[in-house]
Coordinates of C-alpha atoms in Angstrom, one line a residue:
M469 CA 108.2 143.5 151.0
G470 CA 110.7 140.9 150.2
A471 CA 111.0 138.4 147.4
Q472 CA 109.5 135.5 149.0
Q473 CA 106.1 138.4 150.0
V474 CA 106.0 139.0 146.0
R475 CA 106.3 135.3 145.4
E476 CA 103.3 134.4 147.3
G477 CA 101.3 137.5 146.2
F478 CA 101.4 136.1 142.8
A479 CA 100.8 133.2 143.1
E480 CA 97.7 133.9 145.0
L481 CA 96.9 136.3 142.4
Y482 CA 97.3 134.0 139.6
G483 CA 96.6 130.6 141.2
A484 CA 100.2 129.8 139.6
E485 CA 104.2 130.2 140.7
P486 CA 106.1 132.9 139.0
E487 CA 108.8 132.2 136.9
G488 CA 111.0 134.6 138.8
V489 CA 111.6 137.6 140.5
W490 CA 113.1 140.9 140.3
A491 CA 113.9 144.3 141.7
A492 CA 115.3 147.6 140.4
P493 CA 116.1 150.5 142.6
G494 CA 115.5 153.8 142.7
R495 CA 118.1 156.7 142.5
V496 CA 119.4 159.4 144.4
N497 CA 121.3 162.0 141.9
L498 CA 124.6 163.6 144.0
I499 CA 124.7 166.1 141.2
G500 CA 123.4 166.9 137.3
E501 CA 120.1 167.8 137.4
H502 CA 118.3 168.9 134.5
T503 CA 121.5 168.2 132.6
D504 CA 120.1 164.6 130.4
Y505 CA 117.7 166.1 128.3
N506 CA 120.7 168.4 127.2
D507 CA 122.6 166.1 126.4
G508 CA 125.2 166.5 129.4
F509 CA 126.4 164.9 132.7
V510 CA 124.8 163.5 135.8
M511 CA 126.0 161.7 138.4
P512 CA 123.2 159.1 140.2
F513 CA 123.3 156.7 142.5
A514 CA 121.0 153.6 143.0
L515 CA 118.5 153.6 146.3
P516 CA 118.2 150.5 148.7
H517 CA 114.6 151.4 148.2
T518 CA 113.5 148.7 145.0
A519 CA 110.6 148.1 142.9
L520 CA 109.8 144.4 142.5
A521 CA 108.0 142.4 139.9
A522 CA 107.1 138.7 140.2
V523 CA 106.5 137.8 136.8
S524 CA 105.3 134.9 134.0
R525 CA 105.0 135.2 130.4
R526 CA 102.1 134.6 128.8
T527 CA 101.3 133.4 124.8
D528 CA 98.0 134.6 124.4
G529 CA 98.6 138.8 123.9
V530 CA 97.5 139.3 127.4
L531 CA 98.8 141.4 129.8
R532 CA 97.8 141.5 133.2
L533 CA 99.3 143.4 136.2
H534 CA 98.5 144.1 139.6
S535 CA 100.5 146.5 142.1
A536 CA 100.3 145.4 146.3
D537 CA 100.6 149.1 146.4
V538 CA 97.5 150.5 144.6
E539 CA 94.0 150.0 145.5
G540 CA 92.1 147.6 142.8
G541 CA 92.5 144.4 141.1
V542 CA 94.0 142.9 138.5
V543 CA 94.4 145.1 135.5
E544 CA 93.8 143.2 131.8
L545 CA 94.8 144.3 129.0
R546 CA 95.6 143.0 125.5
T547 CA 99.4 143.8 124.1
E548 CA 97.7 144.8 120.6
D549 CA 95.7 147.4 122.0
L550 CA 98.1 149.0 123.7
V551 CA 98.3 152.8 122.5
P552 CA 100.5 155.9 123.6
E553 CA 98.8 158.0 126.3
S554 CA 96.2 156.3 126.5
D555 CA 96.2 155.4 130.5
K556 CA 96.6 158.4 132.8
G557 CA 97.1 156.0 135.4
W558 CA 100.0 153.5 137.4
T559 CA 99.5 151.0 134.8
A560 CA 100.8 153.3 131.6
Y561 CA 104.3 152.3 133.2
P562 CA 104.7 148.9 133.0
A563 CA 102.4 148.4 130.2
G564 CA 104.4 150.9 128.0
V565 CA 107.3 149.0 128.7
V566 CA 105.3 146.3 126.8
W567 CA 104.2 148.8 124.0
A568 CA 108.2 150.0 123.7
L569 CA 110.1 146.2 123.3
R570 CA 106.7 145.5 120.6
E571 CA 107.1 148.7 119.0
A572 CA 111.0 148.1 118.7
G573 CA 110.7 144.7 117.5
H574 CA 110.6 142.5 120.1
A575 CA 108.2 139.6 120.7
V576 CA 106.6 139.5 123.8
T577 CA 103.5 137.8 123.4
G578 CA 102.1 138.7 127.1
A579 CA 102.7 138.5 130.8
D580 CA 101.3 138.2 133.9
V581 CA 102.5 140.5 136.5
H582 CA 102.5 141.4 140.4
L583 CA 104.3 144.2 141.7
A584 CA 105.3 146.3 144.7
A585 CA 107.9 148.6 145.4
T586 CA 109.6 150.6 148.9
V587 CA 110.7 153.9 146.5
P588 CA 108.5 156.8 147.7
A589 CA 106.8 157.8 144.8
G590 CA 106.6 161.1 143.9
A591 CA 109.9 162.0 146.6
G592 CA 111.9 162.6 143.1
L593 CA 113.7 159.2 143.9
S594 CA 112.8 157.7 140.5
S595 CA 109.7 155.2 141.4
S596 CA 108.2 155.4 137.7
A597 CA 111.8 154.9 136.3
A598 CA 112.3 151.7 138.9
L599 CA 108.6 150.6 138.2
E600 CA 109.5 150.4 134.2
V601 CA 113.0 149.1 134.7
V602 CA 112.1 146.1 136.3
V603 CA 109.5 145.3 134.2
A604 CA 111.8 145.7 131.3
L605 CA 114.1 143.1 133.0
A606 CA 112.0 140.9 133.7
L607 CA 110.9 140.4 130.5
N608 CA 114.5 140.3 128.4
D609 CA 115.3 137.8 130.6
L610 CA 111.9 135.7 130.3
Y611 CA 112.0 136.6 126.8
E612 CA 115.4 135.7 126.0
L613 CA 115.9 139.2 124.4
G614 CA 119.8 139.8 125.3
L615 CA 118.9 143.7 126.0
K616 CA 121.8 145.6 127.5
G617 CA 120.9 147.7 130.7
W618 CA 121.5 151.0 128.7
Q619 CA 119.2 149.2 126.1
L620 CA 116.4 148.3 128.4
A621 CA 116.8 152.8 129.5
R622 CA 116.7 153.6 125.9
L623 CA 113.4 151.7 125.9
C624 CA 111.4 152.9 128.9
Q625 CA 112.4 156.3 128.3
R626 CA 110.4 156.2 124.6
A627 CA 107.9 154.0 127.3
E628 CA 107.9 157.4 129.3
N629 CA 107.9 159.4 126.8
V630 CA 105.4 158.6 124.3
Y631 CA 103.7 156.2 125.9
V632 CA 102.8 158.0 129.1
G633 CA 103.8 160.9 127.7
A634 CA 106.1 162.7 129.9
P635 CA 109.0 164.7 128.3
V636 CA 112.2 162.9 131.4
G637 CA 115.5 162.7 130.2
I638 CA 117.9 159.4 130.4
M639 CA 118.9 159.3 133.7
D640 CA 116.2 157.7 136.0
Q641 CA 116.0 154.5 133.8
T642 CA 120.2 153.9 133.3
A643 CA 120.6 154.3 136.7
S644 CA 117.8 152.4 138.0
A645 CA 119.4 149.5 135.0
C646 CA 123.4 150.9 135.2
C647 CA 124.2 151.6 138.9
T648 CA 126.5 149.5 141.2
D649 CA 127.2 148.6 144.5
G650 CA 128.9 151.5 146.4
H651 CA 129.6 153.3 143.6
A652 CA 128.0 156.6 142.2
L653 CA 127.6 157.0 138.4
F654 CA 129.5 159.4 136.1
L655 CA 126.7 159.2 132.5
D656 CA 127.5 160.9 129.7
T657 CA 123.6 161.0 128.6
R658 CA 124.8 161.8 124.9
D659 CA 126.2 158.5 124.3
L660 CA 125.2 157.0 127.6
S661 CA 128.6 156.5 128.4
Q662 CA 129.8 155.8 131.6
K663 CA 132.0 155.3 134.3
Q664 CA 131.4 153.8 138.1
I665 CA 133.0 156.3 140.7
P666 CA 133.7 154.5 144.4
F667 CA 131.4 156.4 146.6
D668 CA 131.9 155.0 150.4
L669 CA 130.9 158.0 152.8
A670 CA 130.4 155.9 155.8
A671 CA 134.3 155.0 155.5
E672 CA 135.4 158.4 155.8
G673 CA 132.8 159.5 158.4
M674 CA 130.2 160.8 156.6
R675 CA 126.6 160.7 155.6
L676 CA 124.1 161.3 152.6
L677 CA 120.9 162.0 154.2
V678 CA 117.8 162.1 151.5
V679 CA 114.6 164.7 152.8
D680 CA 111.7 163.8 151.6
T681 CA 109.9 166.9 151.6
Q682 CA 106.3 165.1 151.0
V683 CA 105.5 167.9 148.6
K684 CA 104.2 165.6 145.1
H685 CA 105.4 166.5 141.6
E686 CA 104.4 165.5 138.4
H687 CA 106.4 165.3 135.4
S688 CA 104.0 164.8 133.0
T689 CA 102.1 168.9 134.5
G690 CA 103.5 171.7 132.0
E691 CA 106.6 173.2 133.8
Y692 CA 108.8 170.5 133.3
G693 CA 108.3 170.4 130.4
K694 CA 108.7 174.6 129.4
R695 CA 111.7 173.8 131.1
R696 CA 112.6 171.6 128.6
A697 CA 111.4 173.3 125.8
G698 CA 112.9 176.8 127.1
C699 CA 116.5 174.6 126.7
E700 CA 115.9 173.3 123.4
K701 CA 115.0 177.2 122.1
G702 CA 118.5 178.3 123.9
A703 CA 119.9 175.4 122.0
A704 CA 118.5 177.0 118.7
L705 CA 119.4 180.0 119.5
L706 CA 123.0 179.8 120.3
G707 CA 122.7 176.9 116.9
V708 CA 124.1 174.2 119.0
D709 CA 122.9 170.8 118.4
A710 CA 122.1 170.7 122.5
L711 CA 123.3 173.1 125.5
R712 CA 126.1 170.4 126.9
D713 CA 127.6 172.0 123.5
I714 CA 128.2 175.5 125.0
P715 CA 131.9 175.4 126.6
Y716 CA 131.7 176.6 130.3
G717 CA 134.9 179.1 129.5
E718 CA 132.1 180.4 127.0
L719 CA 129.3 181.0 128.9
D720 CA 129.1 184.3 129.1
A721 CA 129.2 185.3 125.4
A722 CA 126.4 182.7 124.9
L723 CA 124.2 184.5 127.5
E724 CA 125.2 187.8 125.4
R725 CA 124.0 186.7 121.9
L726 CA 120.7 185.4 123.7
G727 CA 120.0 189.3 124.8
D728 CA 116.8 189.7 126.1
E729 CA 115.1 186.5 126.2
E730 CA 115.7 186.5 129.9
E731 CA 114.4 183.2 130.8
V732 CA 115.9 181.1 128.4
R733 CA 119.2 182.6 129.7
R734 CA 118.8 181.4 132.7
L735 CA 117.7 178.0 131.8
V736 CA 121.1 177.6 129.7
R737 CA 123.0 179.3 132.6
H738 CA 121.9 176.9 134.7
V739 CA 122.7 174.0 132.3
V740 CA 126.1 174.9 131.4
T741 CA 127.3 175.4 134.8
E742 CA 125.7 172.3 136.1
D743 CA 127.5 170.2 134.1
A744 CA 130.9 172.0 135.4
R745 CA 129.8 171.0 138.6
V746 CA 129.8 167.1 137.8
E747 CA 132.7 167.2 136.3
R748 CA 133.8 169.2 139.6
V749 CA 132.2 167.0 141.9
V750 CA 133.5 163.7 139.7
A751 CA 137.6 165.3 139.8
L752 CA 137.3 165.6 143.9
L753 CA 135.7 162.2 144.0
E754 CA 138.4 160.7 142.8
S755 CA 141.1 163.0 144.0
G756 CA 139.8 161.9 147.4
D757 CA 139.0 165.0 148.5
T758 CA 134.9 164.0 149.5
R759 CA 134.0 166.6 151.7
A760 CA 135.4 169.3 149.0
I761 CA 132.0 167.9 147.1
G762 CA 129.7 169.6 149.8
P763 CA 130.0 173.4 148.8
V764 CA 129.7 172.3 145.0
L765 CA 126.1 171.1 145.7
A766 CA 124.7 174.4 147.5
E767 CA 125.7 175.8 144.4
G768 CA 123.5 173.5 142.2
H769 CA 120.8 174.0 144.4
A770 CA 121.4 178.2 144.0
S771 CA 121.1 177.0 140.7
L772 CA 118.0 175.1 140.6
R773 CA 116.4 177.5 142.8
D774 CA 116.8 181.2 141.1
D775 CA 117.7 179.9 137.7
F776 CA 115.6 176.9 136.8
R777 CA 113.0 177.5 139.3
V778 CA 112.3 174.4 139.9
S779 CA 112.4 174.4 143.8
C780 CA 110.2 175.3 146.4
P781 CA 109.9 176.7 149.9
E782 CA 110.3 173.1 151.5
L783 CA 113.8 172.3 149.8
D784 CA 114.8 175.7 150.6
L785 CA 113.9 174.9 154.0
V786 CA 115.6 172.0 153.9
V787 CA 118.9 173.0 153.0
E788 CA 118.7 176.3 154.5
T789 CA 118.0 174.4 157.9
A790 CA 120.7 171.6 156.8
M791 CA 123.9 174.0 155.5
A792 CA 123.1 176.6 159.3
T793 CA 123.0 173.5 161.5
G794 CA 126.5 172.3 160.4
A795 CA 125.9 170.4 156.7
L796 CA 128.6 169.6 154.4
G797 CA 126.4 170.3 151.1
A798 CA 123.0 170.1 150.5
R799 CA 120.8 170.7 147.4
M800 CA 117.5 169.4 146.0
T801 CA 117.8 166.7 143.6
G802 CA 115.3 165.0 141.0
G803 CA 113.0 167.6 138.4
G804 CA 112.4 169.9 141.5
F805 CA 108.5 171.1 142.2
G806 CA 108.8 169.5 145.2
G807 CA 110.3 165.8 146.2
S808 CA 113.4 165.5 147.8
A809 CA 117.0 167.2 149.2
I810 CA 119.9 165.7 149.9
V811 CA 122.3 166.5 152.6
L812 CA 125.7 166.0 153.2
A813 CA 127.4 165.3 156.7
E814 CA 129.4 164.6 159.0
A815 CA 128.5 161.3 160.7
T816 CA 128.4 162.8 164.0
D817 CA 126.2 166.0 162.8
V818 CA 123.3 163.7 161.2
D819 CA 121.0 163.5 164.6
T820 CA 121.5 167.5 165.1
I821 CA 120.7 168.4 161.5
T822 CA 117.8 165.8 161.4
K823 CA 116.7 167.4 164.0
A824 CA 116.8 170.8 163.1
V825 CA 115.1 170.4 159.7
E826 CA 112.1 168.6 161.7
E827 CA 111.6 171.4 164.4
A828 CA 111.7 174.2 161.3
F829 CA 109.2 171.9 159.0
A830 CA 106.8 172.2 162.2
A831 CA 107.7 175.5 162.7
A832 CA 106.7 176.8 159.1
G833 CA 103.3 174.5 159.9
F834 CA 105.2 171.9 156.7
T835 CA 104.0 168.5 156.6
A836 CA 107.1 166.9 158.8
P837 CA 109.6 165.2 156.9
R838 CA 110.5 161.7 155.7
V839 CA 114.5 161.4 156.6
F840 CA 116.3 158.5 155.9
E841 CA 120.5 157.4 154.9
A842 CA 121.1 156.9 151.1
V843 CA 123.7 154.1 150.2
P844 CA 124.9 153.5 147.0
S845 CA 123.2 150.2 146.2
P846 CA 122.7 147.3 143.5
G847 CA 121.3 148.5 139.9
A848 CA 118.3 145.9 138.4
R849 CA 118.7 142.4 138.6
R850 CA 116.9 139.3 139.2
I851 CA 116.6 138.4 143.1
A852 CA 114.7 135.2 142.3

């Protein structure tokens, strides 16, 4: 679905043309998983798949929401009645953004919103963050709030943490708001400092595949929250503000200090080594040794599988099959418990690897995966 279709859908719903149409992408995280809520490093890039929003302002305190992707009509809310965790449906994401903007002192007096998306939901590709960011950017432009991309990301994270009730970090929203075409975003989640790293695999004869296992996941369920709480416990036991503050060279000593806290030890080991992996990937890309990032991706998957324990049989099968069929590297991406894996491969091997993964899923009795190429794409922007 494109800008014109969303514009037409808005006009049909609300009886007038929208003031504009905006797009915000989903993301793939190249490396740096479960580090963002530990003040660590991440390296996402934007997908060509986006959430689209046609939006107009209102002055009467009414918020009307509609999605082309969800059955049902227009949902009408009042801005003054928005209360955290009052809504467990899809409307919590755009409504939460309005709540967060108003709570921060921005005079958002209502809106008519029509949404559509091509980001696969529940696939670990940040469909919810794209939905939040596209609404935030539209309201930022229409109400002339003057907020930067990183500021919008912070507000969207607050909307998801407090209004929706999902303990997500800052990476997804920042990636959607701030990524640029042809680059991966090296992001320090502590201070939101950013560096755009050129990432043009096609020019070097490589491809990055996304394999959506079709196993759905929900970040607001308990397992994700348990991991975050365990990381916070580890930081407290080690006397640091966040696990980011444990130097890689001091990891063994830190683990020894944790004694018999085996679950916490595993979480700490993953976060500290994952931060180091992000820095290794940045250094390799900046030196032009792109193929050498493959083994680092595979290391990351092993850590997520064995230490953080957020993988699943489908994700493991993707990684094992791809690596056995000649992939340069592969790992799960996103929060885990389902969702997607990424596969770095020579362009000439893509068809062979894709076929092998599809056949492995069929043999295991799993739902057929969805496989597509991930190309670093622009971040959130106005398109009409």
